[in-house]
Amino acid sequence: MKEDSTTLYDLCLSALASQDERERISICLSQVDSEGNEVRSFILNGSVPRYSASLVKVFWAVQALYELELNEYLAEEIRNMLIHSSDKAGQNVVDLLINPQPLSTELNDEIEFENCYQERLKLEHFWEIRGFTALKAAHKTFLHEYDKVDQWIKLNKSANSLTACEMTLFWQKAWQANSQVNGLFKSTQTRNFFFDCLKRTPRRINFKPEDKDFQSSLIAFNLPESSTVFGKSGWLNEVINDSVLLPLPNGGFVTLTIMCAIGEARGINYIRDIGAQLLNNLMQNK
């Protein structure tokens, strides 16, 4: 990606109180024209792997839509996973993808845990061959509810992680998909279903961290309510991630991903305020 001027760095860093906070933020902004050419971009710590939280669910959904039949059960689980960010639905989709064997009741069976991990790597191999080499997606539960397999994977392998640049790459490939051209969707039907699940609305009210609403977008906070926004967020403890795709009237699109681990309240305000300023800067200089 080509990077914009240092003024955007100053904008993004000035709102952070310390060097430690600056190292806990990743941003990737990209504008693509109607011909599929990237015409503007801005990156801050974009290649740093960070805990993905629920952003990983878009990757599980696309893989499931590619490898499995879109029957009524799968459609409902994907809707719940993407629209409501249901962790249980995410676990069910992962189970469908890896067809797990029943676990024993032993808590320290290293061989069984390693076998489970090797099965879970299907969730990463699918993406590796499509150019996503930094994505880690083998956990099916999240930090606050790790099951015994996920605890073992975290201690001996790694937690789920993602870079802001790879999230942008995901949007670019998914939005520009044409049948089987890029290997993400097998049909227009599954692509349209996927994006229908990711329609979001700008959030135009102040809210408390406990009032999580996964159908709204922090980044698109100040956009008109009629704006077309697709996105996914991830919230867990101090981690707040938000990522959006905005179609443009000229046939192009903008993607913006902000990942931060600076606490819930700080992260919410940072993503909302910096997201709005980055989008405003882009629109004023298009």
Coordinates of N, CA, C and O in Angstrom, one line a residue, residues 103-215:
L103 N -14.1 -35.1 22.8 CA -12.9 -35.0 23.7 C -13.1 -36.0 24.9 O -14.2 -36.2 25.3
S104 N -11.9 -36.5 25.4 CA -12.0 -37.3 26.6 C -12.2 -36.3 27.8 O -12.1 -35.1 27.7
T105 N -12.4 -36.9 28.9 CA -12.5 -36.1 30.1 C -11.2 -35.7 30.8 O -11.2 -35.0 31.7
E106 N -10.1 -36.2 30.2 CA -8.8 -35.9 30.8 C -8.4 -34.5 30.4 O -8.6 -34.0 29.3
L107 N -7.9 -33.8 31.4 CA -7.6 -32.3 31.2 C -6.2 -32.1 30.6 O -5.9 -31.0 30.2
N108 N -5.3 -33.1 30.7 CA -4.0 -32.9 30.3 C -3.5 -33.9 29.3 O -2.4 -34.4 29.3
D109 N -4.4 -34.3 28.4 CA -4.0 -35.3 27.3 C -3.4 -34.5 26.2 O -4.0 -34.0 25.3
E110 N -2.0 -34.5 26.2 CA -1.3 -33.7 25.2 C -1.5 -34.2 23.8 O -1.6 -33.4 22.9
I111 N -1.6 -35.5 23.6 CA -1.8 -36.0 22.3 C -3.1 -35.6 21.7 O -3.3 -35.2 20.6
E112 N -4.2 -35.7 22.6 CA -5.5 -35.3 22.1 C -5.6 -33.8 21.8 O -6.2 -33.4 20.8
F113 N -5.0 -33.0 22.6 CA -5.0 -31.6 22.4 C -4.2 -31.2 21.1 O -4.7 -30.4 20.3
E114 N -3.1 -31.9 20.9 CA -2.4 -31.6 19.6 C -3.2 -32.1 18.4 O -3.2 -31.3 17.4
N115 N -3.9 -33.2 18.5 CA -4.7 -33.6 17.4 C -5.9 -32.6 17.1 O -6.2 -32.3 16.0
C116 N -6.5 -32.1 18.2 CA -7.5 -31.1 18.1 C -6.9 -29.8 17.4 O -7.6 -29.2 16.5
Y117 N -5.7 -29.4 17.8 CA -5.1 -28.3 17.2 C -4.8 -28.4 15.8 O -5.1 -27.5 15.0
Q118 N -4.4 -29.6 15.4 CA -4.1 -29.9 14.0 C -5.4 -29.8 13.1 O -5.4 -29.3 12.0
E119 N -6.5 -30.2 13.7 CA -7.8 -30.1 13.1 C -8.2 -28.6 13.0 O -8.7 -28.2 11.9
R120 N -8.0 -27.9 14.0 CA -8.3 -26.5 14.0 C -7.5 -25.7 13.0 O -7.9 -24.6 12.5
L121 N -6.3 -26.2 12.6 CA -5.5 -25.4 11.6 C -6.1 -25.4 10.3 O -5.7 -24.6 9.4
K122 N -7.2 -26.2 10.0 CA -8.0 -26.0 8.8 C -8.5 -24.6 8.7 O -8.7 -24.1 7.6
L123 N -8.7 -23.9 9.8 CA -9.3 -22.6 9.9 C -8.2 -21.6 9.4 O -8.6 -20.4 9.1
E124 N -7.0 -22.0 9.4 CA -5.9 -21.1 9.0 C -5.4 -21.4 7.6 O -5.0 -20.6 6.8
H125 N -5.3 -22.7 7.3 CA -4.8 -23.2 6.0 C -5.6 -22.6 4.8 O -5.1 -22.3 3.8
F126 N -6.9 -22.6 5.0 CA -7.8 -22.0 4.0 C -7.4 -20.6 3.6 O -7.4 -20.3 2.4
W127 N -7.0 -19.8 4.6 CA -6.6 -18.4 4.3 C -5.1 -18.3 3.9 O -4.8 -17.3 3.2
E128 N -4.3 -19.2 4.4 CA -2.9 -19.1 4.0 C -2.7 -19.1 2.5 O -1.9 -18.4 1.9
I129 N -3.4 -20.0 1.8 CA -3.2 -20.2 0.4 C -3.9 -19.1 -0.4 O -3.7 -19.0 -1.6
R130 N -4.6 -18.2 0.3 CA -5.2 -17.1 -0.3 C -4.5 -15.8 0.1 O -5.0 -14.7 -0.2
G131 N -3.3 -15.9 0.6 CA -2.5 -14.7 0.9 C -2.6 -14.2 2.3 O -1.9 -13.1 2.6
F132 N -3.3 -14.8 3.2 CA -3.4 -14.3 4.6 C -2.5 -15.1 5.5 O -2.9 -16.0 6.2
T133 N -1.2 -14.7 5.5 CA -0.2 -15.5 6.2 C -0.1 -15.2 7.7 O 0.5 -15.9 8.5
A134 N -0.6 -14.0 8.1 CA -0.5 -13.6 9.5 C -1.7 -14.0 10.4 O -1.7 -14.0 11.6
L135 N -2.8 -14.4 9.7 CA -4.1 -14.7 10.4 C -3.9 -16.0 11.3 O -3.4 -17.0 10.8
K136 N -4.3 -15.9 12.6 CA -4.4 -17.0 13.5 C -5.9 -17.1 13.9 O -6.5 -16.2 14.4
A137 N -6.5 -18.3 13.6 CA -7.9 -18.4 13.8 C -8.3 -19.7 14.4 O -9.4 -20.2 14.2
A138 N -7.4 -20.4 15.2 CA -7.7 -21.8 15.6 C -8.5 -21.8 16.9 O -8.9 -22.9 17.3
H139 N -8.7 -20.7 17.6 CA -9.5 -20.7 18.8 C -11.0 -20.6 18.4 O -11.4 -19.7 17.6
K140 N -11.8 -21.4 19.0 CA -13.3 -21.3 18.7 C -14.0 -20.6 19.9 O -15.2 -20.3 19.7
T141 N -13.3 -20.5 21.0 CA -13.9 -19.7 22.1 C -13.0 -18.5 22.4 O -12.0 -18.4 21.8
F142 N -13.5 -17.6 23.2 CA -12.8 -16.4 23.4 C -12.2 -16.3 24.8 O -12.6 -17.1 25.7
L143 N -11.4 -15.3 25.1 CA -10.6 -15.2 26.3 C -11.3 -15.5 27.6 O -10.9 -16.2 28.4
H144 N -12.5 -15.0 27.7 CA -13.3 -15.1 28.9 C -13.9 -16.4 29.1 O -14.4 -16.7 30.2
E145 N -13.9 -17.3 28.1 CA -14.5 -18.6 28.2 C -13.7 -19.7 27.6 O -14.3 -20.7 27.2
Y146 N -12.4 -19.5 27.5 CA -11.6 -20.6 26.9 C -11.9 -22.0 27.4 O -11.9 -22.2 28.6
D147 N -12.2 -22.9 26.5 CA -12.3 -24.3 26.9 C -10.9 -24.9 27.1 O -9.9 -24.2 26.8
K148 N -10.9 -26.1 27.5 CA -9.5 -26.7 27.8 C -8.6 -26.8 26.6 O -7.4 -26.7 26.7
V149 N -9.2 -27.1 25.4 CA -8.4 -27.1 24.2 C -7.8 -25.7 23.9 O -6.6 -25.6 23.6
D150 N -8.7 -24.7 23.9 CA -8.2 -23.4 23.6 C -7.1 -22.9 24.7 O -6.2 -22.2 24.3
Q151 N -7.3 -23.3 25.9 CA -6.3 -22.9 26.9 C -5.0 -23.5 26.5 O -3.9 -22.9 26.6
W152 N -5.0 -24.8 26.1 CA -3.7 -25.5 25.7 C -3.1 -24.8 24.5 O -1.9 -24.6 24.4
I153 N -4.0 -24.5 23.5 CA -3.5 -23.8 22.3 C -2.8 -22.5 22.6 O -1.7 -22.2 22.1
K154 N -3.5 -21.7 23.5 CA -2.9 -20.4 23.8 C -1.5 -20.6 24.5 O -0.6 -19.8 24.3
L155 N -1.4 -21.6 25.4 CA -0.2 -21.8 26.1 C 0.9 -22.3 25.2 O 2.1 -22.0 25.4
N156 N 0.6 -23.2 24.3 CA 1.6 -23.9 23.5 C 1.7 -23.4 22.1 O 2.7 -23.8 21.4
K157 N 0.7 -22.7 21.6 CA 0.8 -22.3 20.2 C 0.6 -20.7 20.2 O 1.5 -20.0 20.4
S158 N -0.6 -20.3 19.9 CA -0.9 -18.8 19.9 C -2.4 -18.5 20.0 O -3.2 -19.4 19.7
A159 N -2.7 -17.3 20.4 CA -4.1 -16.9 20.4 C -4.5 -16.4 19.0 O -3.7 -16.2 18.2
N160 N -5.8 -16.3 18.8 CA -6.3 -15.7 17.5 C -5.7 -14.3 17.4 O -5.7 -13.5 18.3
S161 N -5.2 -14.0 16.2 CA -4.7 -12.7 15.9 C -4.9 -12.4 14.4 O -5.1 -13.2 13.6
L162 N -4.7 -11.1 14.2 CA -5.0 -10.5 12.8 C -4.3 -9.2 12.8 O -4.0 -8.5 13.8
T163 N -3.9 -8.8 11.5 CA -3.3 -7.5 11.4 C -4.4 -6.6 10.7 O -5.2 -7.1 10.0
A164 N -4.2 -5.3 10.9 CA -5.2 -4.3 10.3 C -5.1 -4.4 8.8 O -6.1 -4.3 8.1
C165 N -3.9 -4.6 8.3 CA -3.7 -4.7 6.8 C -4.3 -5.9 6.2 O -4.9 -5.8 5.1
E166 N -4.3 -7.0 6.9 CA -5.0 -8.2 6.4 C -6.5 -8.1 6.5 O -7.2 -8.6 5.6
M167 N -7.0 -7.3 7.4 CA -8.4 -7.1 7.5 C -8.8 -6.2 6.3 O -9.9 -6.5 5.6
T168 N -8.0 -5.3 5.9 CA -8.3 -4.5 4.7 C -8.2 -5.3 3.5 O -9.0 -5.2 2.6
L169 N -7.2 -6.2 3.4 CA -7.1 -7.1 2.3 C -8.3 -8.0 2.1 O -8.8 -8.3 1.0
F170 N -8.8 -8.4 3.3 CA -10.0 -9.2 3.3 C -11.2 -8.5 2.6 O -11.9 -9.0 1.7
W171 N -11.4 -7.2 3.0 CA -12.5 -6.5 2.4 C -12.3 -6.3 0.9 O -13.3 -6.4 0.2
Q172 N -11.1 -6.0 0.5 CA -10.8 -5.8 -0.9 C -11.1 -7.0 -1.7 O -11.8 -7.0 -2.7
K173 N -10.7 -8.2 -1.2 CA -10.9 -9.4 -2.0 C -12.4 -9.8 -1.9 O -13.0 -10.2 -3.0
A174 N -13.1 -9.6 -0.8 CA -14.5 -10.0 -0.7 C -15.4 -9.1 -1.5 O -16.3 -9.6 -2.2
W175 N -15.1 -7.8 -1.5 CA -16.0 -6.9 -2.2 C -15.8 -7.0 -3.7 O -16.8 -6.9 -4.5
Q176 N -14.6 -7.3 -4.2 CA -14.4 -7.4 -5.6 C -14.5 -8.8 -6.1 O -14.2 -9.1 -7.3
A177 N -15.0 -9.7 -5.3 CA -15.2 -11.1 -5.7 C -16.1 -11.2 -6.9 O -17.2 -10.6 -7.0
N178 N -15.7 -12.0 -7.9 CA -16.5 -12.3 -9.1 C -16.5 -13.8 -9.3 O -15.6 -14.4 -9.8
S179 N -17.6 -14.4 -8.7 CA -17.7 -15.8 -8.8 C -16.5 -16.5 -8.1 O -16.2 -16.1 -6.9
Q180 N -15.8 -17.3 -8.8 CA -14.7 -18.0 -8.2 C -13.3 -17.4 -8.4 O -12.3 -17.9 -8.2
V181 N -13.3 -16.1 -8.9 CA -12.1 -15.5 -9.3 C -11.0 -15.4 -8.2 O -9.9 -15.8 -8.4
N182 N -11.4 -15.0 -7.0 CA -10.4 -14.9 -6.0 C -10.5 -16.0 -4.9 O -9.9 -15.9 -3.9
G183 N -11.3 -17.0 -5.1 CA -11.4 -18.1 -4.2 C -12.1 -17.8 -2.9 O -11.9 -18.6 -1.9
L184 N -12.9 -16.8 -2.8 CA -13.6 -16.5 -1.5 C -15.0 -17.0 -1.6 O -15.6 -17.4 -0.6
F185 N -15.7 -16.8 -2.7 CA -17.1 -17.2 -2.8 C -17.3 -18.0 -4.1 O -16.7 -17.7 -5.1
K186 N -18.1 -19.0 -4.0 CA -18.4 -19.9 -5.1 C -19.5 -19.4 -5.9 O -19.7 -19.8 -7.1
S187 N -20.3 -18.4 -5.4 CA -21.5 -17.9 -6.1 C -21.8 -16.5 -5.7 O -21.4 -16.1 -4.6
T188 N -22.5 -15.8 -6.5 CA -23.1 -14.5 -6.2 C -24.0 -14.6 -5.0 O -24.1 -13.7 -4.2
Q189 N -24.8 -15.7 -4.9 CA -25.7 -15.9 -3.9 C -25.0 -15.9 -2.5 O -25.5 -15.2 -1.6
T190 N -23.9 -16.7 -2.3 CA -23.3 -16.7 -1.0 C -22.6 -15.4 -0.7 O -22.6 -15.0 0.4
R191 N -22.0 -14.7 -1.7 CA -21.4 -13.4 -1.5 C -22.5 -12.4 -1.0 O -22.3 -11.7 0.0
N192 N -23.6 -12.4 -1.7 CA -24.7 -11.4 -1.3 C -25.2 -11.8 0.1 O -25.5 -10.8 0.9
F193 N -25.3 -13.0 0.4 CA -25.8 -13.4 1.8 C -24.8 -12.9 2.8 O -25.2 -12.4 3.9
F194 N -23.5 -13.1 2.6 CA -22.5 -12.7 3.5 C -22.6 -11.2 3.8 O -22.6 -10.8 4.9
F195 N -22.7 -10.4 2.7 CA -22.7 -9.0 2.9 C -24.0 -8.5 3.5 O -24.0 -7.5 4.3
D196 N -25.1 -9.2 3.3 CA -26.4 -8.8 3.9 C -26.3 -9.0 5.4 O -26.9 -8.2 6.2
C197 N -25.5 -9.9 5.9 CA -25.3 -10.2 7.3 C -24.4 -9.1 8.0 O -24.4 -9.0 9.2
L198 N -23.7 -8.3 7.1 CA -22.7 -7.4 7.7 C -23.2 -5.9 7.5 O -22.4 -5.0 7.7
K199 N -24.5 -5.7 7.1 CA -25.0 -4.3 7.0 C -25.0 -3.7 8.4 O -25.5 -4.3 9.3
R200 N -24.5 -2.5 8.5 CA -24.4 -1.8 9.7 C -25.1 -0.4 9.6 O -25.2 0.1 8.5
T201 N -25.4 0.2 10.7 CA -25.9 1.5 10.8 C -24.9 2.4 11.6 O -24.3 1.9 12.5
P202 N -24.8 3.7 11.2 CA -23.9 4.6 12.0 C -24.6 4.7 13.4 O -25.8 4.9 13.5
R203 N -23.8 4.7 14.4 CA -24.3 4.9 15.7 C -24.3 6.4 16.0 O -23.2 7.0 16.0
R204 N -25.4 7.0 16.3 CA -25.5 8.4 16.5 C -25.9 8.8 17.9 O -26.4 9.9 18.1
I205 N -25.7 7.9 18.8 CA -26.0 8.3 20.2 C -24.8 7.9 21.1 O -24.0 7.0 20.7
N206 N -24.7 8.6 22.2 CA -23.6 8.2 23.2 C -24.1 7.0 23.9 O -25.3 6.7 24.1
F207 N -23.1 6.1 24.3 CA -23.5 4.9 24.9 C -22.4 4.4 25.9 O -21.3 4.8 25.8
K208 N -22.8 3.6 26.8 CA -21.9 3.0 27.7 C -21.3 1.7 27.2 O -21.9 1.1 26.3
P209 N -20.1 1.3 27.6 CA -19.5 0.1 27.1 C -20.3 -1.1 27.2 O -20.3 -2.0 26.3
E210 N -21.1 -1.2 28.2 CA -22.0 -2.4 28.4 C -23.1 -2.4 27.4 O -23.8 -3.5 27.3
D211 N -23.4 -1.3 26.8 CA -24.5 -1.3 25.8 C -24.0 -1.6 24.4 O -24.3 -0.9 23.4
K212 N -23.3 -2.8 24.3 CA -22.8 -3.2 23.0 C -23.9 -3.4 22.0 O -24.9 -4.1 22.3
D213 N -23.7 -3.0 20.8 CA -24.7 -3.1 19.7 C -23.9 -3.5 18.5 O -23.3 -2.6 17.8
F214 N -23.9 -4.7 18.1 CA -23.0 -5.2 17.0 C -23.6 -4.9 15.6 O -23.0 -5.2 14.6
Q215 N -24.8 -4.3 15.6 CA -25.4 -3.9 14.3 C -25.1 -2.4 14.0 O -25.6 -1.9 13.0

